[in-house]
GROMACS .gro file of C-alpha atoms in nm:
model
  191
    1MET     CA    1  19.636  14.854  17.398
    2ALA     CA    2  19.943  15.077  17.440
    3ALA     CA    3  19.945  15.128  17.051
    4ARG     CA    4  19.572  15.210  17.069
    5GLU     CA    5  19.621  15.490  17.325
    6GLN     CA    6  19.929  15.600  17.179
    7LEU     CA    7  19.739  15.670  16.814
    8LEU     CA    8  19.449  15.819  17.000
    9SER     CA    9  19.662  16.070  17.209
   10THR     CA   10  19.867  16.162  16.922
   11ALA     CA   11  19.551  16.232  16.696
   12LEU     CA   12  19.415  16.435  16.974
   13ARG     CA   13  19.745  16.644  17.027
   14LEU     CA   14  19.754  16.691  16.643
   15LEU     CA   15  19.412  16.801  16.596
   16GLY     CA   16  19.388  17.012  16.905
   17ASP     CA   17  19.666  17.257  16.730
   18GLY     CA   18  19.395  17.303  16.479
   19ARG     CA   19  19.630  17.193  16.189
   20PRO     CA   20  19.382  17.112  15.889
   21GLU     CA   21  19.648  16.840  15.785
   22ALA     CA   22  19.607  16.682  16.102
   23VAL     CA   23  19.322  16.492  15.995
   24SER     CA   24  19.529  16.242  15.830
   25ILE     CA   25  19.579  15.894  15.951
   26ASN     CA   26  19.910  15.868  15.780
   27LEU     CA   27  20.047  16.158  15.960
   28VAL     CA   28  19.900  16.025  16.298
   29ALA     CA   29  20.036  15.698  16.243
   30LYS     CA   30  20.372  15.860  16.153
   31GLU     CA   31  20.389  16.077  16.445
   32SER     CA   32  20.281  15.776  16.680
   33GLY     CA   33  20.585  15.599  16.518
   34LEU     CA   34  20.316  15.337  16.401
   35SER     CA   35  20.195  15.249  16.068
   36TRP     CA   36  19.855  15.254  15.867
   37GLY     CA   37  19.859  14.869  15.946
   38SER     CA   38  19.841  14.938  16.292
   39VAL     CA   39  19.531  15.166  16.256
   40GLN     CA   40  19.364  14.900  16.044
   41ASN     CA   41  19.446  14.650  16.277
   42LEU     CA   42  19.301  14.852  16.589
   43PHE     CA   43  19.032  15.042  16.435
   44GLY     CA   44  18.925  14.867  16.094
   45ASP     CA   45  18.927  15.199  15.884
   46SER     CA   46  18.947  15.575  15.899
   47ASP     CA   47  18.597  15.571  15.994
   48GLY     CA   48  18.644  15.358  16.288
   49PHE     CA   49  18.962  15.580  16.411
   50TRP     CA   50  18.785  15.907  16.386
   51SER     CA   51  18.529  15.785  16.553
   52ALA     CA   52  18.707  15.666  16.829
   53VAL     CA   53  18.901  16.006  16.849
   54VAL     CA   54  18.544  16.165  16.890
   55ASP     CA   55  18.442  15.935  17.155
   56LEU     CA   56  18.774  16.007  17.349
   57ILE     CA   57  18.649  16.352  17.343
   58ILE     CA   58  18.299  16.277  17.458
   59ASP     CA   59  18.448  16.067  17.739
   60ALA     CA   60  18.658  16.401  17.854
   61GLY     CA   61  18.342  16.607  17.845
   62PRO     CA   62  18.243  16.593  18.233
   63GLU     CA   63  18.571  16.716  18.311
   64LEU     CA   64  18.522  17.022  18.115
   65TRP     CA   65  18.184  17.100  18.222
   66ALA     CA   66  18.104  17.287  18.548
   67GLU     CA   67  17.781  17.284  18.787
   68PRO     CA   68  17.581  17.609  18.798
   69VAL     CA   69  17.623  17.847  19.077
   70SER     CA   70  17.387  18.116  18.996
   71GLU     CA   71  17.033  18.087  19.113
   72THR     CA   72  16.892  18.342  18.830
   73ILE     CA   73  16.860  18.305  18.450
   74ALA     CA   74  17.102  18.603  18.392
   75GLY     CA   75  17.359  18.441  18.628
   76ARG     CA   76  17.316  18.098  18.455
   77VAL     CA   77  17.329  18.241  18.085
   78ALA     CA   78  17.650  18.418  18.184
   79GLU     CA   79  17.811  18.127  18.337
   80VAL     CA   80  17.711  17.883  18.049
   81ALA     CA   81  17.836  18.164  17.795
   82ASP     CA   82  18.185  18.172  17.981
   83LEU     CA   83  18.179  17.761  18.016
   84TYR     CA   84  18.127  17.760  17.650
   85ARG     CA   85  18.394  18.026  17.562
   86GLY     CA   86  18.633  17.813  17.782
   87VAL     CA   87  18.561  17.499  17.613
   88LEU     CA   88  18.588  17.589  17.267
   89ALA     CA   89  18.932  17.708  17.355
   90SER     CA   90  19.021  17.371  17.452
   91PRO     CA   91  19.219  17.118  17.284
   92TYR     CA   92  18.935  16.893  17.277
   93ALA     CA   93  18.699  17.152  17.114
   94VAL     CA   94  18.952  17.243  16.854
   95ALA     CA   95  19.007  16.869  16.775
   96VAL     CA   96  18.603  16.837  16.696
   97GLU     CA   97  18.622  17.148  16.510
   98THR     CA   98  18.933  17.031  16.288
   99ILE     CA   99  18.766  16.688  16.247
  100ARG     CA  100  18.441  16.852  16.103
  101ALA     CA  101  18.649  17.078  15.870
  102GLY     CA  102  18.873  16.796  15.741
  103LEU     CA  103  18.627  16.513  15.662
  104PRO     CA  104  18.342  16.540  15.417
  105ARG     CA  105  18.064  16.754  15.460
  106PRO     CA  106  17.757  16.843  15.505
  107ARG     CA  107  17.677  16.583  15.779
  108GLU     CA  108  17.437  16.379  15.518
  109VAL     CA  109  17.783  16.333  15.339
  110LEU     CA  110  17.976  16.254  15.625
  111SER     CA  111  17.701  15.993  15.711
  112GLU     CA  112  17.751  15.816  15.383
  113THR     CA  113  18.144  15.813  15.385
  114HIS     CA  114  18.189  15.771  15.750
  115PRO     CA  115  17.884  15.684  15.935
  116LYS     CA  116  18.045  15.566  16.272
  117THR     CA  117  18.215  15.935  16.274
  118ALA     CA  118  17.906  16.109  16.193
  119ALA     CA  119  17.728  15.907  16.472
  120SER     CA  120  18.005  15.984  16.731
  121LEU     CA  121  17.964  16.365  16.638
  122ALA     CA  122  17.593  16.351  16.641
  123ASN     CA  123  17.619  16.197  17.001
  124LEU     CA  124  17.855  16.437  17.082
  125ASP     CA  125  17.620  16.747  16.983
  126GLU     CA  126  17.316  16.569  17.164
  127LEU     CA  127  17.532  16.548  17.476
  128TRP     CA  128  17.630  16.915  17.476
  129GLU     CA  129  17.259  17.017  17.411
  130ARG     CA  130  17.153  16.790  17.720
  131ALA     CA  131  17.435  16.921  17.924
  132PHE     CA  132  17.296  17.271  17.877
  133LEU     CA  133  16.936  17.221  17.933
  134VAL     CA  134  17.059  17.034  18.258
  135PHE     CA  135  17.255  17.348  18.333
  136PHE     CA  136  16.929  17.523  18.364
  137ASP     CA  137  16.737  17.279  18.567
  138GLY     CA  138  16.581  17.400  18.893
  139LEU     CA  139  16.540  17.755  18.788
  140GLY     CA  140  16.153  17.716  18.826
  141GLU     CA  141  15.970  18.051  18.790
  142GLY     CA  142  16.026  18.247  18.482
  143TYR     CA  143  16.213  17.972  18.306
  144SER     CA  144  16.062  17.831  17.982
  145ASP     CA  145  16.168  17.484  17.887
  146GLN     CA  146  16.099  17.557  17.509
  147ARG     CA  147  16.301  17.870  17.536
  148GLY     CA  148  16.593  17.655  17.667
  149HIS     CA  149  16.550  17.430  17.388
  150ASP     CA  150  16.564  17.738  17.173
  151VAL     CA  151  16.890  17.900  17.329
  152ALA     CA  152  17.067  17.538  17.344
  153ALA     CA  153  17.039  17.553  16.985
  154VAL     CA  154  17.165  17.890  16.916
  155LEU     CA  155  17.400  17.944  17.180
  156PRO     CA  156  17.678  17.679  17.038
  157SER     CA  157  17.654  17.798  16.719
  158ALA     CA  158  17.710  18.163  16.831
  159MET     CA  159  17.972  18.103  17.062
  160ARG     CA  160  18.163  17.884  16.768
  161GLY     CA  161  18.113  18.225  16.541
  162LEU     CA  162  18.266  18.453  16.828
  163ARG     CA  163  18.539  18.201  16.890
  164MET     CA  164  18.609  18.221  16.485
  165ASP     CA  165  18.620  18.592  16.484
  166GLN     CA  166  18.892  18.562  16.761
  167VAL     CA  167  19.107  18.309  16.598
  168PHE     CA  168  19.095  18.490  16.284
  169GLY     CA  169  19.164  18.838  16.418
  170THR     CA  170  18.864  19.026  16.281
  171SER     CA  171  18.803  19.383  16.397
  172ILE     CA  172  18.504  19.273  16.602
  173ASP     CA  173  18.531  19.338  16.959
  174VAL     CA  174  18.482  18.964  17.059
  175ASP     CA  175  18.415  19.050  17.443
  176ARG     CA  176  18.160  19.332  17.362
  177ALA     CA  177  17.978  19.087  17.137
  178HIS     CA  178  17.993  18.809  17.404
  179THR     CA  179  17.836  19.056  17.659
  180THR     CA  180  17.568  19.135  17.396
  181LEU     CA  181  17.491  18.777  17.330
  182VAL     CA  182  17.462  18.724  17.700
  183ALA     CA  183  17.217  18.991  17.727
  184ALA     CA  184  17.003  18.916  17.440
  185LEU     CA  185  16.984  18.545  17.513
  186THR     CA  186  16.903  18.648  17.890
  187SER     CA  187  16.616  18.869  17.754
  188TYR     CA  188  16.488  18.606  17.569
  189LEU     CA  189  16.473  18.356  17.806
  190GLN     CA  190  16.315  18.575  18.079
  191GLY     CA  191  16.062  18.634  17.831
   0.00000   0.00000   0.00000
């Protein structure tokens, strides 16, 4: 059990730095002071290992999420966008993006080469969408479930794009873009 936890925590630490080379089981095993044989004994193969890493991130999800405070659509959109922004900067989200970038793409190819990992990533995406929709529960009048689903589909992608602009240092004013995105999504949700 200690070896398993050591491997997973080392993987999370390495992946959370965003280094593409971190998607290497040999590197994770070496940094853990263990061998590839340990990984095989504990996880079966690379698919079992990366799936376990994603599942560890899923388990951490509730501690990254917050309960809504605002009673308005505008307030909730601002809250959830700020929440996503913070989550995307966390080592957990960076680890997920590093895994996505380092393993085969697109998802159909990943499903063939790493079916367990693909299923874990699909589960993570579904949980995030569900968490977003639950965030808007109870708004009542003026809120449309269909428009909520639309925003739940676009907001994570848009926020990841803004995060990448921030990471790569483009000339875009990320804070201004964030504010504009919140305003546009609020208008859309309000109909």
